[in-house]
CSV table of C-alpha atoms in Angstrom, one decimal:
chain,number,residue,atom,x,y,z
A,143,UNK,CA,-1.2,1.8,-19.2
A,144,UNK,CA,-2.3,3.7,-22.3
A,145,UNK,CA,-4.2,7.0,-22.3
A,146,UNK,CA,-7.9,6.0,-22.7
A,147,UNK,CA,-8.8,9.3,-24.5
A,148,UNK,CA,-8.9,9.5,-28.3
A,149,UNK,CA,-5.8,11.5,-29.6
A,150,UNK,CA,-8.1,14.3,-30.8
A,151,UNK,CA,-9.1,15.0,-27.1
A,152,UNK,CA,-5.5,15.6,-26.0
A,153,UNK,CA,-4.0,19.1,-26.1
A,154,UNK,CA,-2.6,19.5,-29.7
A,155,UNK,CA,0.2,21.7,-28.7
A,156,UNK,CA,1.4,19.9,-25.5
A,157,UNK,CA,4.3,17.4,-26.0
A,158,UNK,CA,2.5,14.9,-23.6
A,159,UNK,CA,-0.9,13.4,-23.0
A,160,UNK,CA,-1.8,15.5,-20.0
A,161,UNK,CA,-4.7,17.9,-20.0
A,162,UNK,CA,-3.0,21.0,-18.6
A,163,UNK,CA,-5.3,23.7,-17.1
A,164,UNK,CA,-4.7,27.0,-18.9
A,165,UNK,CA,-4.1,28.6,-15.5
A,166,UNK,CA,-4.0,32.3,-14.7
A,167,UNK,CA,-3.6,34.8,-17.5
A,168,UNK,CA,-0.1,35.6,-18.8
A,169,UNK,CA,0.9,39.1,-17.6
A,170,UNK,CA,4.1,39.5,-19.7
A,171,UNK,CA,6.8,37.8,-21.7
A,172,UNK,CA,10.4,38.8,-22.3
A,173,UNK,CA,13.0,37.4,-24.7
A,174,UNK,CA,16.8,37.7,-24.8
A,175,UNK,CA,17.7,35.3,-27.6
A,176,UNK,CA,18.5,32.3,-25.4
A,177,UNK,CA,15.6,32.4,-23.0
A,178,UNK,CA,11.8,33.1,-23.0
A,179,UNK,CA,10.6,34.4,-19.6
A,180,UNK,CA,6.8,34.2,-18.9
A,181,UNK,CA,5.2,35.9,-16.0
A,182,UNK,CA,1.7,35.0,-14.9
A,183,UNK,CA,-0.8,37.3,-13.3
A,184,UNK,CA,-0.3,35.6,-9.9
A,185,UNK,CA,3.4,36.4,-10.0
A,186,UNK,CA,4.8,33.0,-11.0
A,187,UNK,CA,7.7,33.3,-13.5
A,188,UNK,CA,9.1,30.5,-15.7
A,189,UNK,CA,12.3,30.7,-17.7
A,190,UNK,CA,12.4,28.5,-20.9
A,191,UNK,CA,15.6,27.8,-22.7
A,192,UNK,CA,15.7,28.1,-26.5
A,193,UNK,CA,16.9,24.6,-27.3
A,194,UNK,CA,14.4,23.1,-24.8
A,195,UNK,CA,11.5,25.2,-26.1
A,196,UNK,CA,12.3,24.4,-29.8
A,197,UNK,CA,12.7,20.7,-29.3
A,198,UNK,CA,9.3,20.5,-27.6
A,199,UNK,CA,7.3,22.0,-30.5
A,200,UNK,CA,4.5,19.5,-31.4
A,201,UNK,CA,4.9,19.4,-35.2
A,202,UNK,CA,6.1,16.7,-37.5
A,203,UNK,CA,9.9,16.4,-37.6
A,204,UNK,CA,10.2,17.9,-34.0
A,205,UNK,CA,7.7,16.1,-31.7
A,206,UNK,CA,5.5,13.5,-33.4
A,207,UNK,CA,1.9,14.8,-33.0
A,208,UNK,CA,0.6,11.2,-32.6
A,209,UNK,CA,3.1,9.5,-30.3
A,210,UNK,CA,4.3,12.7,-28.6
A,211,UNK,CA,7.9,11.3,-28.9
A,212,UNK,CA,10.7,13.5,-30.2
A,213,UNK,CA,11.7,13.2,-33.8
A,214,UNK,CA,14.4,15.7,-33.9
A,215,UNK,CA,18.0,15.1,-32.6
A,216,UNK,CA,19.0,18.1,-30.4
A,217,UNK,CA,22.3,18.3,-32.0
A,218,UNK,CA,20.7,18.9,-35.4
A,219,UNK,CA,19.1,22.2,-34.2
A,220,UNK,CA,21.2,25.2,-35.4
A,221,UNK,CA,23.8,26.5,-33.1
A,222,UNK,CA,22.8,30.1,-33.7
A,223,UNK,CA,19.1,29.4,-32.8
A,224,UNK,CA,17.6,32.4,-31.1
A,225,UNK,CA,14.2,33.6,-29.8
A,226,UNK,CA,13.3,36.9,-31.3
A,227,UNK,CA,9.7,37.5,-30.2
A,228,UNK,CA,6.8,35.9,-28.3
A,229,UNK,CA,3.1,36.6,-27.8
A,230,UNK,CA,-0.2,34.9,-27.1
A,231,UNK,CA,-1.9,34.2,-30.4
A,232,UNK,CA,-5.6,34.3,-31.2
A,233,UNK,CA,-6.1,30.7,-30.2
A,234,UNK,CA,-4.6,31.2,-26.7
A,235,UNK,CA,-1.2,29.5,-27.5
A,236,UNK,CA,2.2,31.0,-26.9
A,237,UNK,CA,3.7,31.9,-30.3
A,238,UNK,CA,7.5,32.1,-30.5
A,239,UNK,CA,9.4,33.6,-33.4
A,240,UNK,CA,12.8,32.2,-34.2
A,241,UNK,CA,16.1,33.2,-35.9
A,242,UNK,CA,17.8,32.5,-38.1
A,243,UNK,CA,14.8,31.0,-40.1
A,244,UNK,CA,11.9,33.2,-39.0
A,245,UNK,CA,9.9,30.1,-38.0
A,246,UNK,CA,7.0,30.5,-35.6
A,247,UNK,CA,6.3,27.8,-33.1
A,248,UNK,CA,3.1,27.4,-31.0
A,249,UNK,CA,3.0,26.0,-27.5
A,250,UNK,CA,0.3,25.1,-25.1
A,251,UNK,CA,0.3,27.8,-22.3
A,252,UNK,CA,-1.1,25.3,-19.8
A,253,UNK,CA,1.9,23.1,-20.4
A,254,UNK,CA,4.2,26.0,-20.0
A,255,UNK,CA,2.5,26.9,-16.7
A,256,UNK,CA,2.8,23.3,-15.5
A,257,UNK,CA,6.5,23.3,-16.3
A,258,UNK,CA,7.0,26.5,-14.4
A,259,UNK,CA,5.2,24.9,-11.5
A,260,UNK,CA,7.7,22.0,-11.5
A,261,UNK,CA,5.0,19.4,-12.3
A,262,UNK,CA,7.6,17.7,-14.6
A,263,UNK,CA,9.3,16.4,-11.5
A,264,UNK,CA,8.9,12.6,-10.9
A,265,UNK,CA,7.5,13.2,-7.5
A,266,UNK,CA,5.2,16.1,-8.4
A,267,UNK,CA,1.8,14.4,-8.2
A,268,UNK,CA,2.7,11.9,-5.6
A,269,UNK,CA,1.5,12.0,-1.9
A,270,UNK,CA,4.0,12.6,0.8
A,271,UNK,CA,5.6,9.5,2.5
A,272,UNK,CA,4.4,9.1,6.0
A,273,UNK,CA,6.7,7.2,8.5
A,274,UNK,CA,4.8,5.2,11.1
A,275,UNK,CA,5.1,3.1,14.2
A,276,UNK,CA,2.6,0.6,15.5
A,277,UNK,CA,0.7,3.1,17.6
A,278,UNK,CA,-0.1,5.1,14.5
A,279,UNK,CA,-0.8,2.1,12.3
A,280,UNK,CA,-2.2,-0.8,14.3
A,281,UNK,CA,-3.9,-2.0,11.1
A,282,UNK,CA,-2.9,-1.5,7.5
A,283,UNK,CA,-4.9,1.1,5.6
A,284,UNK,CA,-7.8,-0.9,4.4
A,285,UNK,CA,-10.1,-0.6,1.3
A,286,UNK,CA,-12.9,-2.5,-0.5
A,287,UNK,CA,-11.2,-5.1,-2.8
A,288,UNK,CA,-14.0,-5.3,-5.3
A,289,UNK,CA,-14.3,-1.6,-5.7
A,290,UNK,CA,-10.7,-1.1,-6.9
A,291,UNK,CA,-11.3,-3.7,-9.6
A,292,UNK,CA,-13.7,-1.4,-11.5
A,293,UNK,CA,-13.6,2.1,-9.9
A,294,UNK,CA,-10.5,4.2,-10.8
A,295,UNK,CA,-11.2,6.6,-7.9
A,296,UNK,CA,-11.1,3.7,-5.4
A,297,UNK,CA,-8.0,2.5,-7.1
A,298,UNK,CA,-6.3,5.8,-6.8
A,299,UNK,CA,-7.3,6.1,-3.1
A,300,UNK,CA,-5.8,2.6,-2.4
A,301,UNK,CA,-2.6,3.3,-4.3
A,302,UNK,CA,-2.1,6.8,-2.7
A,303,UNK,CA,-2.3,5.1,0.8
A,304,UNK,CA,0.1,2.5,-0.4
A,305,UNK,CA,2.7,5.1,-1.5
A,306,UNK,CA,2.3,7.2,1.6
A,307,UNK,CA,2.4,4.5,4.2
A,308,UNK,CA,4.3,1.8,2.3
A,309,UNK,CA,1.5,-0.8,2.6
A,310,UNK,CA,-2.3,-1.2,2.2
A,311,UNK,CA,-4.9,-3.9,2.4
A,312,UNK,CA,-7.9,-5.0,0.4
A,313,UNK,CA,-10.7,-7.0,1.9
A,314,UNK,CA,-13.6,-9.0,0.4
A,315,UNK,CA,-11.9,-10.2,-2.7
A,316,UNK,CA,-12.7,-13.6,-4.3
A,317,UNK,CA,-10.5,-16.4,-2.9
A,318,UNK,CA,-9.7,-18.1,-6.2
A,319,UNK,CA,-6.3,-18.6,-7.9
A,320,UNK,CA,-5.5,-15.7,-10.2
A,321,UNK,CA,-7.1,-13.0,-8.2
A,322,UNK,CA,-3.8,-11.5,-7.3
A,323,UNK,CA,-2.9,-11.2,-11.0
A,324,UNK,CA,-6.3,-9.4,-11.6
A,325,UNK,CA,-5.4,-6.9,-8.8
A,326,UNK,CA,-1.8,-6.5,-10.0
A,327,UNK,CA,-2.7,-5.9,-13.6
A,328,UNK,CA,-4.9,-2.9,-12.4
A,329,UNK,CA,-1.6,-1.4,-11.6
A,330,UNK,CA,0.9,-2.5,-14.2
A,331,UNK,CA,3.0,-5.3,-15.4
A,332,UNK,CA,3.9,-8.1,-13.2
A,333,UNK,CA,7.6,-8.9,-12.6
A,334,UNK,CA,8.6,-12.6,-12.7
A,335,UNK,CA,11.2,-14.1,-10.5
A,336,UNK,CA,12.9,-17.4,-9.9
A,337,UNK,CA,9.8,-18.3,-8.0
A,338,UNK,CA,7.7,-17.8,-11.1
A,339,UNK,CA,5.2,-15.3,-12.6
A,340,UNK,CA,3.2,-15.8,-9.5
A,341,UNK,CA,4.0,-18.0,-6.3
A,342,UNK,CA,2.0,-19.9,-3.8
A,343,UNK,CA,3.0,-19.6,-0.2
A,344,UNK,CA,2.0,-23.0,1.2
A,345,UNK,CA,3.9,-25.6,3.1
A,346,UNK,CA,5.8,-28.0,0.9
A,347,UNK,CA,7.4,-31.4,1.5
A,348,UNK,CA,10.7,-30.3,-0.2
A,349,UNK,CA,10.8,-26.5,0.2
A,350,UNK,CA,13.2,-24.1,-1.6
A,351,UNK,CA,12.5,-21.3,0.8
A,352,UNK,CA,11.7,-20.9,4.5
A,353,UNK,CA,8.5,-19.2,3.4
A,354,UNK,CA,7.2,-22.7,2.3
A,355,UNK,CA,7.4,-24.1,5.9
A,356,UNK,CA,5.3,-23.4,9.0
A,357,UNK,CA,8.3,-21.6,10.7
A,358,UNK,CA,8.2,-18.1,11.8
A,359,UNK,CA,9.9,-15.6,9.4
A,360,UNK,CA,11.8,-12.7,10.8
A,361,UNK,CA,11.4,-9.2,9.4
A,362,UNK,CA,12.8,-9.0,5.9
A,363,UNK,CA,12.7,-7.7,2.4
A,364,UNK,CA,12.3,-10.1,-0.5
A,365,UNK,CA,15.0,-11.0,-3.0
A,366,UNK,CA,17.8,-8.9,-1.4
A,367,UNK,CA,20.3,-11.0,-3.5
A,368,UNK,CA,19.0,-9.3,-6.6
A,369,UNK,CA,20.7,-6.1,-8.1
A,370,UNK,CA,17.2,-4.6,-8.0
A,371,UNK,CA,14.8,-5.9,-5.4
A,372,UNK,CA,11.2,-6.1,-6.4
A,373,UNK,CA,9.5,-2.7,-5.7
A,374,UNK,CA,6.2,-4.1,-4.6
A,375,UNK,CA,4.8,-7.4,-3.3
A,376,UNK,CA,1.2,-8.5,-3.3
A,377,UNK,CA,0.0,-11.4,-1.1
A,378,UNK,CA,-3.5,-12.6,-1.5
A,379,UNK,CA,-5.0,-14.9,1.2
A,380,UNK,CA,-7.1,-17.8,-0.4
A,381,UNK,CA,-7.5,-19.7,2.8
A,382,UNK,CA,-6.4,-19.4,6.4
A,383,UNK,CA,-7.6,-21.9,9.0
A,384,UNK,CA,-4.3,-22.4,10.9
A,385,UNK,CA,-3.5,-21.5,14.5
A,386,UNK,CA,-1.0,-18.7,14.5
A,387,UNK,CA,0.8,-17.3,11.5
A,388,UNK,CA,0.0,-13.6,12.0
A,389,UNK,CA,1.5,-11.4,9.4
A,390,UNK,CA,4.0,-8.7,10.6
A,391,UNK,CA,4.9,-5.4,8.9
A,392,UNK,CA,7.3,-2.7,10.1
A,393,UNK,CA,8.4,0.6,8.4
A,394,UNK,CA,12.0,0.1,7.7
A,395,UNK,CA,12.5,3.7,7.1
A,396,UNK,CA,11.1,4.7,10.4
A,397,UNK,CA,13.4,2.2,12.2
A,398,UNK,CA,16.4,3.6,10.4
A,399,UNK,CA,15.3,7.2,11.2
A,400,UNK,CA,15.1,6.2,14.9
A,401,UNK,CA,18.6,4.8,14.9
A,402,UNK,CA,19.9,7.9,13.1
A,403,UNK,CA,18.8,10.0,16.2
A,404,UNK,CA,19.4,7.5,19.0
A,405,UNK,CA,22.6,5.7,17.7
A,406,UNK,CA,24.4,7.7,14.9
A,407,UNK,CA,27.2,5.1,14.7
A,408,UNK,CA,24.8,2.3,14.1
A,409,UNK,CA,23.0,4.3,11.4
A,410,UNK,CA,26.4,5.1,9.7
A,411,UNK,CA,27.3,1.4,9.7
A,412,UNK,CA,24.0,0.5,8.2
A,413,UNK,CA,24.3,3.1,5.4
A,414,UNK,CA,28.0,2.7,4.5
A,415,UNK,CA,29.1,-0.9,5.1
A,416,UNK,CA,28.3,-3.5,2.5
A,417,UNK,CA,27.1,-7.0,2.9
A,418,UNK,CA,26.8,-9.7,0.3
A,419,UNK,CA,23.4,-11.2,-0.2
A,420,UNK,CA,23.1,-14.5,-1.9
A,421,UNK,CA,20.2,-16.9,-2.4
A,422,UNK,CA,21.9,-20.2,-1.9
A,423,UNK,CA,19.5,-22.0,-4.2
A,424,UNK,CA,19.9,-25.4,-5.6
A,425,UNK,CA,19.4,-24.2,-9.2
A,426,UNK,CA,20.3,-20.4,-9.2
A,427,UNK,CA,23.0,-18.2,-7.7
A,428,UNK,CA,22.0,-14.6,-7.3
A,429,UNK,CA,24.4,-12.3,-5.4
A,430,UNK,CA,24.5,-8.6,-4.6
A,431,UNK,CA,26.7,-6.4,-2.5
A,432,UNK,CA,25.3,-3.4,-0.7
A,433,UNK,CA,24.5,-1.6,2.6
A,434,UNK,CA,21.4,-2.5,4.7
A,435,UNK,CA,20.0,1.1,4.4
A,436,UNK,CA,20.5,2.6,0.9
A,437,UNK,CA,20.7,6.4,0.6
A,438,UNK,CA,20.0,8.4,-2.5
A,439,UNK,CA,22.2,11.1,-4.1
A,440,UNK,CA,20.6,13.7,-1.6
A,441,UNK,CA,21.4,11.5,1.4
A,442,UNK,CA,17.8,10.4,1.9
A,443,UNK,CA,16.7,6.8,2.6
A,444,UNK,CA,15.6,5.1,-0.7
A,445,UNK,CA,15.8,1.4,0.1
A,446,UNK,CA,16.1,-1.1,2.8
A,447,UNK,CA,18.0,-4.4,2.0
A,448,UNK,CA,17.4,-6.6,5.2
A,449,UNK,CA,17.2,-10.3,4.9
A,450,UNK,CA,18.9,-12.4,7.6
A,451,UNK,CA,18.5,-15.6,5.6
A,452,UNK,CA,20.1,-14.2,2.5
A,453,UNK,CA,22.8,-12.1,4.1
A,454,UNK,CA,26.0,-14.0,3.7
A,455,UNK,CA,29.5,-12.4,3.8
A,456,UNK,CA,30.5,-9.0,5.1
A,457,UNK,CA,32.0,-7.1,2.2
A,458,UNK,CA,34.0,-4.7,4.3
A,459,UNK,CA,37.4,-4.2,5.9
A,460,UNK,CA,37.9,-6.9,8.7
A,461,UNK,CA,38.1,-4.2,11.4
A,462,UNK,CA,34.6,-3.0,10.6
A,463,UNK,CA,32.7,-6.4,10.8
A,464,UNK,CA,32.0,-6.4,14.5
A,465,UNK,CA,30.7,-2.8,14.2
A,466,UNK,CA,28.5,-3.9,11.3
A,467,UNK,CA,27.1,-6.8,13.3
A,468,UNK,CA,26.3,-4.5,16.2
A,469,UNK,CA,24.3,-2.2,13.8
A,470,UNK,CA,22.5,-5.2,12.2
A,471,UNK,CA,21.6,-6.6,15.6
A,472,UNK,CA,20.1,-3.3,16.8
A,473,UNK,CA,18.2,-2.9,13.6
A,474,UNK,CA,16.8,-6.4,13.8
A,475,UNK,CA,15.8,-6.0,17.4
A,476,UNK,CA,13.8,-2.8,16.6
A,477,UNK,CA,12.2,-4.6,13.6
A,478,UNK,CA,10.9,-7.2,16.0
A,479,UNK,CA,9.8,-4.7,18.7
A,480,UNK,CA,6.0,-4.2,19.2
A,481,UNK,CA,6.7,-0.4,19.1
A,482,UNK,CA,7.3,-0.8,15.3
A,483,UNK,CA,5.4,-3.9,14.3
A,484,UNK,CA,1.9,-4.0,12.8
A,485,UNK,CA,0.6,-7.5,13.5
A,486,UNK,CA,-2.5,-8.8,11.7
A,487,UNK,CA,-4.1,-12.1,10.8
A,488,UNK,CA,-5.0,-12.9,7.2
A,489,UNK,CA,-8.6,-13.7,6.4
A,490,UNK,CA,-9.7,-15.4,3.2
A,491,UNK,CA,-10.2,-12.6,0.6
A,492,UNK,CA,-7.6,-10.3,2.0
A,493,UNK,CA,-4.8,-8.9,-0.1
A,494,UNK,CA,-1.9,-6.9,1.3
A,495,UNK,CA,0.4,-4.9,-1.0
A,496,UNK,CA,3.6,-3.4,0.3
A,497,UNK,CA,6.7,-1.5,-0.7
A,498,UNK,CA,9.3,-4.3,-0.6
A,499,UNK,CA,12.2,-1.7,-0.5
A,500,UNK,CA,10.7,0.0,2.6
A,501,UNK,CA,8.4,-2.4,4.5
A,502,UNK,CA,9.9,-5.3,6.5
A,503,UNK,CA,7.4,-8.2,6.4
A,504,UNK,CA,7.4,-11.5,8.3
A,505,UNK,CA,5.1,-13.9,10.0
A,506,UNK,CA,4.6,-15.7,13.3
A,507,UNK,CA,5.0,-19.5,13.2
A,508,UNK,CA,1.8,-21.5,12.7
A,509,UNK,CA,0.8,-25.0,13.6
A,510,UNK,CA,1.0,-27.3,10.7
A,511,UNK,CA,-2.0,-29.5,10.4
A,512,UNK,CA,-4.4,-27.2,12.3
A,513,UNK,CA,-5.8,-26.0,9.0
A,514,UNK,CA,-4.8,-24.8,5.6
A,515,UNK,CA,-2.9,-21.6,5.0
A,516,UNK,CA,-2.8,-20.8,1.3
A,517,UNK,CA,-1.5,-17.5,-0.1
A,518,UNK,CA,-0.7,-16.5,-3.7
A,519,UNK,CA,1.7,-13.6,-4.5
A,520,UNK,CA,3.4,-11.7,-7.2
A,521,UNK,CA,5.8,-8.8,-7.6
A,522,UNK,CA,5.6,-5.5,-9.4
A,523,UNK,CA,8.2,-2.8,-9.9
A,524,UNK,CA,7.7,0.5,-8.1
A,525,UNK,CA,7.6,2.2,-11.6
A,526,UNK,CA,4.4,0.6,-12.3
A,527,UNK,CA,2.8,2.1,-9.2
A,528,UNK,CA,4.2,5.6,-10.0
A,529,UNK,CA,3.1,5.5,-13.6
A,530,UNK,CA,-0.4,4.4,-12.6
A,531,UNK,CA,-0.7,7.1,-9.9
A,532,UNK,CA,0.3,9.7,-12.5
A,533,UNK,CA,-2.2,8.6,-15.1
A,534,UNK,CA,-5.0,8.4,-12.4
A,535,UNK,CA,-4.0,11.9,-11.2
A,536,UNK,CA,-4.4,13.3,-14.8
A,537,UNK,CA,-7.7,11.6,-15.3
A,538,UNK,CA,-9.2,13.1,-12.1
A,539,UNK,CA,-7.7,16.5,-12.4
């Protein structure tokens, strides 16, 4: 997504395209050669390193004033670079004087304040993630489908609910082919897969996936056989006149958190023992080895990789396999338990979007021939959602 404002409207001294509020007045500044320390009237203090400050000056040769991308290579800055003085100039910018060349750089004070507040962090403007069980979430968070197609505030509300809860629903959309793409492109770029740029979930005579039958589908994440599972999945209901076929959703993080407390050994097995996932397709052979519950560097849950029909060989010492199966069985039982499952029926014009690395989705079996059940879907990466949320946040700030 590009910034819709003309370049002239963006802060000329900020090395990004965000309108940073000036914030409280600057109460004082100190320099010691390597660091500029700024204190604001509300007591917040920010410490800015010499190399970081100099390489973020918006001037040709350092940061391109048009693209806001850096021109200078950090290793080309002088080794003896030093901050000798700093003040607020007549235009309200922070002016910094440098040795050895006596150069004076100017920096947007709102941008410095934003940096001191930590708003550079990837999660800074994102809502908190909210774990849920069925009692708290008997229905997906639901929004007006037509509103999000033209109203950025409606889009922001929908996407914030998606990020917080892992899934959200639109109602009242047109039922034609291509609607799912129209919605997806309000967020970002669609990710193609071996099922195509988009895919139709309908019964087929010669299916290449269980999804294209009338059978029930257990709780799962899509494409667990890929090195990077799709971050988001969108499913748009074009028609649903079948008996049965309710959609199921469960918060995979909430299930794992429950096991962490009630059965620490099962949780440990889910987070440390690897399985190979493979797609067993006639014309492709994707494989990946990893645990069911993926932890990040801080030990927090970052991804669920749970797909019974793609999980193949245990990639672990033989003595751990029975323990691994015990953990998988417990996790699967909870993923089917009404305590954790949100079960809803699709209606024509509904679209559900969900975090494919967190939410386990499935469906009840339906009676083939009782009516038509036609869905169209596509994938997006999580990066597209996060980028769109950040741009929307800057536009509504």
